[in-house]
mmCIF file with all atom_site columns, C-alpha atoms and ligand atoms in Angstrom:
data_model
loop_
_atom_site.group_PDB
_atom_site.id
_atom_site.type_symbol
_atom_site.label_atom_id
_atom_site.label_alt_id
_atom_site.label_comp_id
_atom_site.label_asym_id
_atom_site.label_entity_id
_atom_site.label_seq_id
_atom_site.pdbx_PDB_ins_code
_atom_site.Cartn_x
_atom_site.Cartn_y
_atom_site.Cartn_z
_atom_site.occupancy
_atom_site.B_iso_or_equiv
_atom_site.pdbx_formal_charge
_atom_site.auth_seq_id
_atom_site.auth_comp_id
_atom_site.auth_asym_id
_atom_site.auth_atom_id
_atom_site.pdbx_PDB_model_num
ATOM   1   C CA . UNK A 1 1   ? -1.030  -14.901 19.158 1.00 0.00 ? 892  UNK A CA 1
ATOM   2   C CA . UNK A 1 2   ? -4.517  -13.587 17.785 1.00 0.00 ? 893  UNK A CA 1
ATOM   3   C CA . UNK A 1 3   ? -5.185  -16.541 15.474 1.00 0.00 ? 894  UNK A CA 1
ATOM   4   C CA . UNK A 1 4   ? -4.699  -18.905 18.748 1.00 0.00 ? 895  UNK A CA 1
ATOM   5   C CA . UNK A 1 5   ? -8.137  -17.634 19.627 1.00 0.00 ? 896  UNK A CA 1
ATOM   6   C CA . UNK A 1 6   ? -9.976  -17.102 16.518 1.00 0.00 ? 897  UNK A CA 1
ATOM   7   C CA . UNK A 1 7   ? -11.079 -20.539 15.939 1.00 0.00 ? 898  UNK A CA 1
ATOM   8   C CA . UNK A 1 8   ? -12.275 -21.572 19.081 1.00 0.00 ? 899  UNK A CA 1
ATOM   9   C CA . UNK A 1 9   ? -15.341 -24.194 19.156 1.00 0.00 ? 900  UNK A CA 1
ATOM   10  C CA . UNK A 1 10  ? -19.021 -22.753 20.223 1.00 0.00 ? 901  UNK A CA 1
ATOM   11  C CA . UNK A 1 11  ? -19.223 -25.856 22.324 1.00 0.00 ? 902  UNK A CA 1
ATOM   12  C CA . UNK A 1 12  ? -18.127 -25.285 25.704 1.00 0.00 ? 903  UNK A CA 1
ATOM   13  C CA . UNK A 1 13  ? -16.523 -28.593 26.529 1.00 0.00 ? 904  UNK A CA 1
ATOM   14  C CA . UNK A 1 14  ? -14.961 -28.585 23.073 1.00 0.00 ? 905  UNK A CA 1
ATOM   15  C CA . UNK A 1 15  ? -13.529 -24.975 23.393 1.00 0.00 ? 906  UNK A CA 1
ATOM   16  C CA . UNK A 1 16  ? -11.948 -25.955 27.073 1.00 0.00 ? 907  UNK A CA 1
ATOM   17  C CA . UNK A 1 17  ? -10.581 -29.020 25.080 1.00 0.00 ? 908  UNK A CA 1
ATOM   18  C CA . UNK A 1 18  ? -8.819  -26.724 22.780 1.00 0.00 ? 909  UNK A CA 1
ATOM   19  C CA . UNK A 1 19  ? -7.932  -24.217 25.271 1.00 0.00 ? 910  UNK A CA 1
ATOM   20  C CA . UNK A 1 20  ? -6.000  -26.936 27.351 1.00 0.00 ? 911  UNK A CA 1
ATOM   21  C CA . UNK A 1 21  ? -4.044  -27.952 24.158 1.00 0.00 ? 912  UNK A CA 1
ATOM   22  C CA . UNK A 1 22  ? -3.062  -24.089 23.574 1.00 0.00 ? 913  UNK A CA 1
ATOM   23  C CA . UNK A 1 23  ? -2.036  -23.494 26.825 1.00 0.00 ? 914  UNK A CA 1
ATOM   24  C CA . UNK A 1 24  ? 0.205   -26.618 26.726 1.00 0.00 ? 915  UNK A CA 1
ATOM   25  C CA . UNK A 1 25  ? 1.523   -25.558 23.338 1.00 0.00 ? 916  UNK A CA 1
ATOM   26  C CA . UNK A 1 26  ? 2.482   -21.915 24.114 1.00 0.00 ? 917  UNK A CA 1
ATOM   27  C CA . UNK A 1 27  ? 3.796   -22.999 28.007 1.00 0.00 ? 918  UNK A CA 1
ATOM   28  C CA . UNK A 1 28  ? 6.271   -25.883 26.497 1.00 0.00 ? 919  UNK A CA 1
ATOM   29  C CA . UNK A 1 29  ? 9.635   -25.475 27.693 1.00 0.00 ? 920  UNK A CA 1
ATOM   30  C CA . UNK A 1 30  ? 8.729   -22.643 29.786 1.00 0.00 ? 921  UNK A CA 1
ATOM   31  C CA . UNK A 1 31  ? 10.344  -22.898 33.459 1.00 0.00 ? 922  UNK A CA 1
ATOM   32  C CA . UNK A 1 32  ? 8.520   -19.978 34.938 1.00 0.00 ? 923  UNK A CA 1
ATOM   33  C CA . UNK A 1 33  ? 5.357   -20.502 36.723 1.00 0.00 ? 924  UNK A CA 1
ATOM   34  C CA . UNK A 1 34  ? 4.468   -16.823 36.351 1.00 0.00 ? 925  UNK A CA 1
ATOM   35  C CA . UNK A 1 35  ? 4.470   -17.219 32.497 1.00 0.00 ? 926  UNK A CA 1
ATOM   36  C CA . UNK A 1 36  ? 2.515   -20.235 32.810 1.00 0.00 ? 927  UNK A CA 1
ATOM   37  C CA . UNK A 1 37  ? -0.082  -19.116 35.039 1.00 0.00 ? 928  UNK A CA 1
ATOM   38  C CA . UNK A 1 38  ? 0.123   -15.635 33.151 1.00 0.00 ? 929  UNK A CA 1
ATOM   39  C CA . UNK A 1 39  ? -0.456  -17.557 29.765 1.00 0.00 ? 930  UNK A CA 1
ATOM   40  C CA . UNK A 1 40  ? -3.525  -19.626 31.318 1.00 0.00 ? 931  UNK A CA 1
ATOM   41  C CA . UNK A 1 41  ? -5.088  -16.589 32.802 1.00 0.00 ? 932  UNK A CA 1
ATOM   42  C CA . UNK A 1 42  ? -5.101  -14.855 29.261 1.00 0.00 ? 933  UNK A CA 1
ATOM   43  C CA . UNK A 1 43  ? -6.275  -17.716 27.113 1.00 0.00 ? 934  UNK A CA 1
ATOM   44  C CA . UNK A 1 44  ? -8.936  -18.300 29.454 1.00 0.00 ? 935  UNK A CA 1
ATOM   45  C CA . UNK A 1 45  ? -10.246 -14.922 30.184 1.00 0.00 ? 936  UNK A CA 1
ATOM   46  C CA . UNK A 1 46  ? -10.512 -14.250 26.300 1.00 0.00 ? 937  UNK A CA 1
ATOM   47  C CA . UNK A 1 47  ? -11.847 -17.335 25.432 1.00 0.00 ? 938  UNK A CA 1
ATOM   48  C CA . UNK A 1 48  ? -14.833 -16.783 27.649 1.00 0.00 ? 939  UNK A CA 1
ATOM   49  C CA . UNK A 1 49  ? -15.481 -13.051 27.688 1.00 0.00 ? 940  UNK A CA 1
ATOM   50  C CA . UNK A 1 50  ? -17.462 -11.668 29.048 1.00 0.00 ? 941  UNK A CA 1
ATOM   51  C CA . UNK A 1 51  ? -18.535 -14.514 31.112 1.00 0.00 ? 942  UNK A CA 1
ATOM   52  C CA . UNK A 1 52  ? -15.146 -14.888 32.874 1.00 0.00 ? 943  UNK A CA 1
ATOM   53  C CA . UNK A 1 53  ? -15.361 -11.248 34.696 1.00 0.00 ? 944  UNK A CA 1
ATOM   54  C CA . UNK A 1 54  ? -12.219 -12.388 37.071 1.00 0.00 ? 945  UNK A CA 1
ATOM   55  C CA . UNK A 1 55  ? -9.775  -15.035 35.863 1.00 0.00 ? 946  UNK A CA 1
ATOM   56  C CA . UNK A 1 56  ? -6.667  -15.629 37.861 1.00 0.00 ? 947  UNK A CA 1
ATOM   57  C CA . UNK A 1 57  ? -4.202  -17.814 40.323 1.00 0.00 ? 948  UNK A CA 1
ATOM   58  C CA . UNK A 1 58  ? -3.337  -17.685 43.816 1.00 0.00 ? 949  UNK A CA 1
ATOM   59  C CA . UNK A 1 59  ? -0.215  -19.292 44.311 1.00 0.00 ? 950  UNK A CA 1
ATOM   60  C CA . UNK A 1 60  ? 0.806   -20.987 47.558 1.00 0.00 ? 951  UNK A CA 1
ATOM   61  C CA . UNK A 1 61  ? 3.109   -18.701 49.113 1.00 0.00 ? 952  UNK A CA 1
ATOM   62  C CA . UNK A 1 62  ? 6.812   -20.563 49.211 1.00 0.00 ? 953  UNK A CA 1
ATOM   63  C CA . UNK A 1 63  ? 7.332   -18.697 52.646 1.00 0.00 ? 954  UNK A CA 1
ATOM   64  C CA . UNK A 1 64  ? 3.844   -19.270 53.950 1.00 0.00 ? 955  UNK A CA 1
ATOM   65  C CA . UNK A 1 65  ? 2.842   -22.520 53.048 1.00 0.00 ? 956  UNK A CA 1
ATOM   66  C CA . UNK A 1 66  ? -0.705  -22.165 54.393 1.00 0.00 ? 957  UNK A CA 1
ATOM   67  C CA . UNK A 1 67  ? -1.134  -18.766 52.673 1.00 0.00 ? 958  UNK A CA 1
ATOM   68  C CA . UNK A 1 68  ? -2.143  -18.116 49.368 1.00 0.00 ? 959  UNK A CA 1
ATOM   69  C CA . UNK A 1 69  ? -0.869  -14.659 47.294 1.00 0.00 ? 960  UNK A CA 1
ATOM   70  C CA . UNK A 1 70  ? -2.153  -13.418 44.451 1.00 0.00 ? 961  UNK A CA 1
ATOM   71  C CA . UNK A 1 71  ? -0.560  -14.269 41.068 1.00 0.00 ? 962  UNK A CA 1
ATOM   72  C CA . UNK A 1 72  ? -1.270  -13.564 37.529 1.00 0.00 ? 963  UNK A CA 1
ATOM   73  C CA . UNK A 1 73  ? -4.800  -12.604 36.677 1.00 0.00 ? 964  UNK A CA 1
ATOM   74  C CA . UNK A 1 74  ? -7.313  -10.720 34.570 1.00 0.00 ? 965  UNK A CA 1
ATOM   75  C CA . UNK A 1 75  ? -10.026 -8.593  35.898 1.00 0.00 ? 966  UNK A CA 1
ATOM   76  C CA . UNK A 1 76  ? -10.465 -5.894  38.690 1.00 0.00 ? 967  UNK A CA 1
ATOM   77  C CA . UNK A 1 77  ? -8.058  -5.569  41.506 1.00 0.00 ? 968  UNK A CA 1
ATOM   78  C CA . UNK A 1 78  ? -8.076  -8.709  43.504 1.00 0.00 ? 969  UNK A CA 1
ATOM   79  C CA . UNK A 1 79  ? -7.058  -9.432  47.052 1.00 0.00 ? 970  UNK A CA 1
ATOM   80  C CA . UNK A 1 80  ? -3.496  -9.732  47.725 1.00 0.00 ? 971  UNK A CA 1
ATOM   81  C CA . UNK A 1 81  ? -3.312  -12.844 50.473 1.00 0.00 ? 972  UNK A CA 1
ATOM   82  C CA . UNK A 1 82  ? -6.009  -15.426 51.654 1.00 0.00 ? 973  UNK A CA 1
ATOM   83  C CA . UNK A 1 83  ? -5.136  -17.923 54.411 1.00 0.00 ? 974  UNK A CA 1
ATOM   84  C CA . UNK A 1 84  ? -5.751  -21.735 53.978 1.00 0.00 ? 975  UNK A CA 1
ATOM   85  C CA . UNK A 1 85  ? -9.475  -22.338 54.744 1.00 0.00 ? 976  UNK A CA 1
ATOM   86  C CA . UNK A 1 86  ? -10.872 -19.106 54.257 1.00 0.00 ? 977  UNK A CA 1
ATOM   87  C CA . UNK A 1 87  ? -12.937 -17.842 51.630 1.00 0.00 ? 978  UNK A CA 1
ATOM   88  C CA . UNK A 1 88  ? -13.587 -19.922 48.255 1.00 0.00 ? 979  UNK A CA 1
ATOM   89  C CA . UNK A 1 89  ? -9.767  -20.321 47.336 1.00 0.00 ? 980  UNK A CA 1
ATOM   90  C CA . UNK A 1 90  ? -8.889  -20.821 50.699 1.00 0.00 ? 981  UNK A CA 1
ATOM   91  C CA . UNK A 1 91  ? -11.484 -23.874 50.882 1.00 0.00 ? 982  UNK A CA 1
ATOM   92  C CA . UNK A 1 92  ? -10.254 -25.206 47.743 1.00 0.00 ? 983  UNK A CA 1
ATOM   93  C CA . UNK A 1 93  ? -6.536  -25.028 48.825 1.00 0.00 ? 984  UNK A CA 1
ATOM   94  C CA . UNK A 1 94  ? -7.323  -26.508 52.178 1.00 0.00 ? 985  UNK A CA 1
ATOM   95  C CA . UNK A 1 95  ? -9.323  -29.770 50.535 1.00 0.00 ? 986  UNK A CA 1
ATOM   96  C CA . UNK A 1 96  ? -7.428  -29.807 47.502 1.00 0.00 ? 987  UNK A CA 1
ATOM   97  C CA . UNK A 1 97  ? -10.616 -30.264 45.482 1.00 0.00 ? 988  UNK A CA 1
ATOM   98  C CA . UNK A 1 98  ? -12.718 -27.799 42.742 1.00 0.00 ? 989  UNK A CA 1
ATOM   99  C CA . UNK A 1 99  ? -14.840 -25.682 44.727 1.00 0.00 ? 990  UNK A CA 1
ATOM   100 C CA . UNK A 1 100 ? -18.462 -24.651 42.903 1.00 0.00 ? 991  UNK A CA 1
ATOM   101 C CA . UNK A 1 101 ? -20.166 -21.736 44.323 1.00 0.00 ? 992  UNK A CA 1
ATOM   102 C CA . UNK A 1 102 ? -23.361 -20.982 42.620 1.00 0.00 ? 993  UNK A CA 1
ATOM   103 C CA . UNK A 1 103 ? -24.117 -17.841 44.829 1.00 0.00 ? 994  UNK A CA 1
ATOM   104 C CA . UNK A 1 104 ? -21.411 -16.088 46.600 1.00 0.00 ? 995  UNK A CA 1
ATOM   105 C CA . UNK A 1 105 ? -23.718 -14.967 49.260 1.00 0.00 ? 996  UNK A CA 1
ATOM   106 C CA . UNK A 1 106 ? -24.682 -18.595 50.160 1.00 0.00 ? 997  UNK A CA 1
ATOM   107 C CA . UNK A 1 107 ? -20.920 -19.383 50.769 1.00 0.00 ? 998  UNK A CA 1
ATOM   108 C CA . UNK A 1 108 ? -19.918 -18.883 54.548 1.00 0.00 ? 999  UNK A CA 1
ATOM   109 C CA . UNK A 1 109 ? -16.539 -16.917 54.602 1.00 0.00 ? 1000 UNK A CA 1
ATOM   110 C CA . UNK A 1 110 ? -16.768 -15.637 51.115 1.00 0.00 ? 1001 UNK A CA 1
ATOM   111 C CA . UNK A 1 111 ? -14.314 -12.984 50.615 1.00 0.00 ? 1002 UNK A CA 1
ATOM   112 C CA . UNK A 1 112 ? -15.456 -10.084 48.301 1.00 0.00 ? 1003 UNK A CA 1
ATOM   113 C CA . UNK A 1 113 ? -12.787 -8.728  46.441 1.00 0.00 ? 1004 UNK A CA 1
ATOM   114 C CA . UNK A 1 114 ? -14.874 -7.432  44.161 1.00 0.00 ? 1005 UNK A CA 1
ATOM   115 C CA . UNK A 1 115 ? -19.169 -6.838  45.100 1.00 0.00 ? 1006 UNK A CA 1
ATOM   116 C CA . UNK A 1 116 ? -19.657 -7.299  41.463 1.00 0.00 ? 1007 UNK A CA 1
ATOM   117 C CA . UNK A 1 117 ? -18.759 -10.977 41.754 1.00 0.00 ? 1008 UNK A CA 1
ATOM   118 C CA . UNK A 1 118 ? -21.869 -13.271 42.109 1.00 0.00 ? 1009 UNK A CA 1
ATOM   119 C CA . UNK A 1 119 ? -20.826 -17.028 41.511 1.00 0.00 ? 1010 UNK A CA 1
ATOM   120 C CA . UNK A 1 120 ? -17.212 -18.407 41.300 1.00 0.00 ? 1011 UNK A CA 1
ATOM   121 C CA . UNK A 1 121 ? -15.728 -21.848 40.586 1.00 0.00 ? 1012 UNK A CA 1
ATOM   122 C CA . UNK A 1 122 ? -11.922 -22.367 41.992 1.00 0.00 ? 1013 UNK A CA 1
ATOM   123 C CA . UNK A 1 123 ? -9.580  -25.412 40.736 1.00 0.00 ? 1014 UNK A CA 1
ATOM   124 C CA . UNK A 1 124 ? -6.304  -26.422 42.375 1.00 0.00 ? 1015 UNK A CA 1
ATOM   125 C CA . UNK A 1 125 ? -3.534  -26.590 40.265 1.00 0.00 ? 1016 UNK A CA 1
ATOM   126 C CA . UNK A 1 126 ? -0.640  -29.372 41.436 1.00 0.00 ? 1017 UNK A CA 1
ATOM   127 C CA . UNK A 1 127 ? 2.728   -29.621 40.037 1.00 0.00 ? 1018 UNK A CA 1
ATOM   128 C CA . UNK A 1 128 ? 4.713   -32.775 38.569 1.00 0.00 ? 1019 UNK A CA 1
ATOM   129 C CA . UNK A 1 129 ? 5.490   -34.077 41.968 1.00 0.00 ? 1020 UNK A CA 1
ATOM   130 C CA . UNK A 1 130 ? 1.387   -33.554 42.610 1.00 0.00 ? 1021 UNK A CA 1
ATOM   131 C CA . UNK A 1 131 ? 2.117   -30.724 45.417 1.00 0.00 ? 1022 UNK A CA 1
ATOM   132 C CA . UNK A 1 132 ? -0.672  -27.935 45.441 1.00 0.00 ? 1023 UNK A CA 1
ATOM   133 C CA . UNK A 1 133 ? 1.034   -24.983 43.541 1.00 0.00 ? 1024 UNK A CA 1
ATOM   134 C CA . UNK A 1 134 ? -1.731  -22.498 43.281 1.00 0.00 ? 1025 UNK A CA 1
ATOM   135 C CA . UNK A 1 135 ? -5.524  -22.423 42.787 1.00 0.00 ? 1026 UNK A CA 1
ATOM   136 C CA . UNK A 1 136 ? -7.486  -20.897 39.635 1.00 0.00 ? 1027 UNK A CA 1
ATOM   137 C CA . UNK A 1 137 ? -10.087 -18.731 40.654 1.00 0.00 ? 1028 UNK A CA 1
ATOM   138 C CA . UNK A 1 138 ? -12.973 -17.823 38.103 1.00 0.00 ? 1029 UNK A CA 1
ATOM   139 C CA . UNK A 1 139 ? -15.697 -15.422 38.840 1.00 0.00 ? 1030 UNK A CA 1
ATOM   140 C CA . UNK A 1 140 ? -18.880 -14.294 37.192 1.00 0.00 ? 1031 UNK A CA 1
ATOM   141 C CA . UNK A 1 141 ? -21.277 -11.251 37.741 1.00 0.00 ? 1032 UNK A CA 1
ATOM   142 C CA . UNK A 1 142 ? -24.139 -13.772 36.954 1.00 0.00 ? 1033 UNK A CA 1
ATOM   143 C CA . UNK A 1 143 ? -25.922 -16.152 39.379 1.00 0.00 ? 1034 UNK A CA 1
ATOM   144 C CA . UNK A 1 144 ? -24.959 -19.462 38.600 1.00 0.00 ? 1035 UNK A CA 1
ATOM   145 C CA . UNK A 1 145 ? -22.638 -19.165 35.930 1.00 0.00 ? 1036 UNK A CA 1
ATOM   146 C CA . UNK A 1 146 ? -20.526 -22.180 36.176 1.00 0.00 ? 1037 UNK A CA 1
ATOM   147 C CA . UNK A 1 147 ? -21.450 -25.853 35.847 1.00 0.00 ? 1038 UNK A CA 1
ATOM   148 C CA . UNK A 1 148 ? -20.075 -29.252 35.603 1.00 0.00 ? 1039 UNK A CA 1
ATOM   149 C CA . UNK A 1 149 ? -18.859 -28.677 31.988 1.00 0.00 ? 1040 UNK A CA 1
ATOM   150 C CA . UNK A 1 150 ? -16.987 -25.736 33.523 1.00 0.00 ? 1041 UNK A CA 1
ATOM   151 C CA . UNK A 1 151 ? -15.412 -27.732 36.126 1.00 0.00 ? 1042 UNK A CA 1
ATOM   152 C CA . UNK A 1 152 ? -14.312 -30.405 34.146 1.00 0.00 ? 1043 UNK A CA 1
ATOM   153 C CA . UNK A 1 153 ? -12.920 -28.024 31.439 1.00 0.00 ? 1044 UNK A CA 1
ATOM   154 C CA . UNK A 1 154 ? -11.005 -25.837 33.894 1.00 0.00 ? 1045 UNK A CA 1
ATOM   155 C CA . UNK A 1 155 ? -9.636  -28.852 35.706 1.00 0.00 ? 1046 UNK A CA 1
ATOM   156 C CA . UNK A 1 156 ? -8.569  -29.896 32.236 1.00 0.00 ? 1047 UNK A CA 1
ATOM   157 C CA . UNK A 1 157 ? -6.597  -26.668 31.455 1.00 0.00 ? 1048 UNK A CA 1
ATOM   158 C CA . UNK A 1 158 ? -5.281  -26.812 35.237 1.00 0.00 ? 1049 UNK A CA 1
ATOM   159 C CA . UNK A 1 159 ? -3.918  -30.366 34.471 1.00 0.00 ? 1050 UNK A CA 1
ATOM   160 C CA . UNK A 1 160 ? -1.396  -28.798 32.003 1.00 0.00 ? 1051 UNK A CA 1
ATOM   161 C CA . UNK A 1 161 ? -0.329  -25.711 33.270 1.00 0.00 ? 1052 UNK A CA 1
ATOM   162 C CA . UNK A 1 162 ? 2.672   -26.875 35.014 1.00 0.00 ? 1053 UNK A CA 1
ATOM   163 C CA . UNK A 1 163 ? 2.621   -30.550 34.259 1.00 0.00 ? 1054 UNK A CA 1
ATOM   164 C CA . UNK A 1 164 ? 3.694   -29.880 30.606 1.00 0.00 ? 1055 UNK A CA 1
ATOM   165 C CA . UNK A 1 165 ? 7.461   -30.315 30.070 1.00 0.00 ? 1056 UNK A CA 1
HETATM 166 N N1 . LIG B 2 .   ? -13.554 -14.587 46.192 1.00 0.00 ? 127  LIG B N1 1
HETATM 167 C C1 . LIG B 2 .   ? -12.560 -15.269 46.364 1.00 0.00 ? 127  LIG B C1 1
HETATM 168 C C2 . LIG B 2 .   ? -11.491 -14.181 46.654 1.00 0.00 ? 127  LIG B C2 1
HETATM 169 C C3 . LIG B 2 .   ? -10.596 -13.874 45.467 1.00 0.00 ? 127  LIG B C3 1
HETATM 170 S S1 . LIG B 2 .   ? -11.580 -12.907 44.512 1.00 0.00 ? 127  LIG B S1 1
HETATM 171 O O1 . LIG B 2 .   ? -12.935 -13.099 44.109 1.00 0.00 ? 127  LIG B O1 1
HETATM 172 C C4 . LIG B 2 .   ? -10.701 -12.553 43.266 1.00 0.00 ? 127  LIG B C4 1
HETATM 173 C C5 . LIG B 2 .   ? -12.715 -16.040 47.769 1.00 0.00 ? 127  LIG B C5 1
HETATM 174 O O2 . LIG B 2 .   ? -13.763 -16.050 48.373 1.00 0.00 ? 127  LIG B O2 1
HETATM 175 O O3 . LIG B 2 .   ? -11.566 -17.142 47.837 1.00 0.00 ? 127  LIG B O3 1
#
């Protein structure tokens, strides 16, 4: 699997495009959502280290549909549960839209799982029926670490995580 990561392009947009292809190739035929999320979290984290300080999924709890519960991630200890509407993850889940936060201290209600996090981007993940299944949370220790290239790239990766047959 190491060779999967060795040939990533320097250009970020191209890198995301290749990652989306790699995630799709690895998860193809895999019925476990956990395995799919773990694959995406690993490949993204490895491809963008050390810029990605925390990379992982908060999954919609099937028993509590208005609550996210932590799923596969790479990074320091994450909070276990986030209600819809709370924090950046909860906002993205409630709006069903990507939320880009250049400065977490300026985001009302930001949940500081790790005080080292300074900026973050959260992208919704939809299943093949279009239902919200999870959100992908990527954090950085740098302010303003993420831009439109990251948003488009992460959305591209999230679009294949559950929809690849
Ligand atoms: N900061 C997030 C919580 C998740 S952790 O950063 C891993 C938020 O405000 O939703």
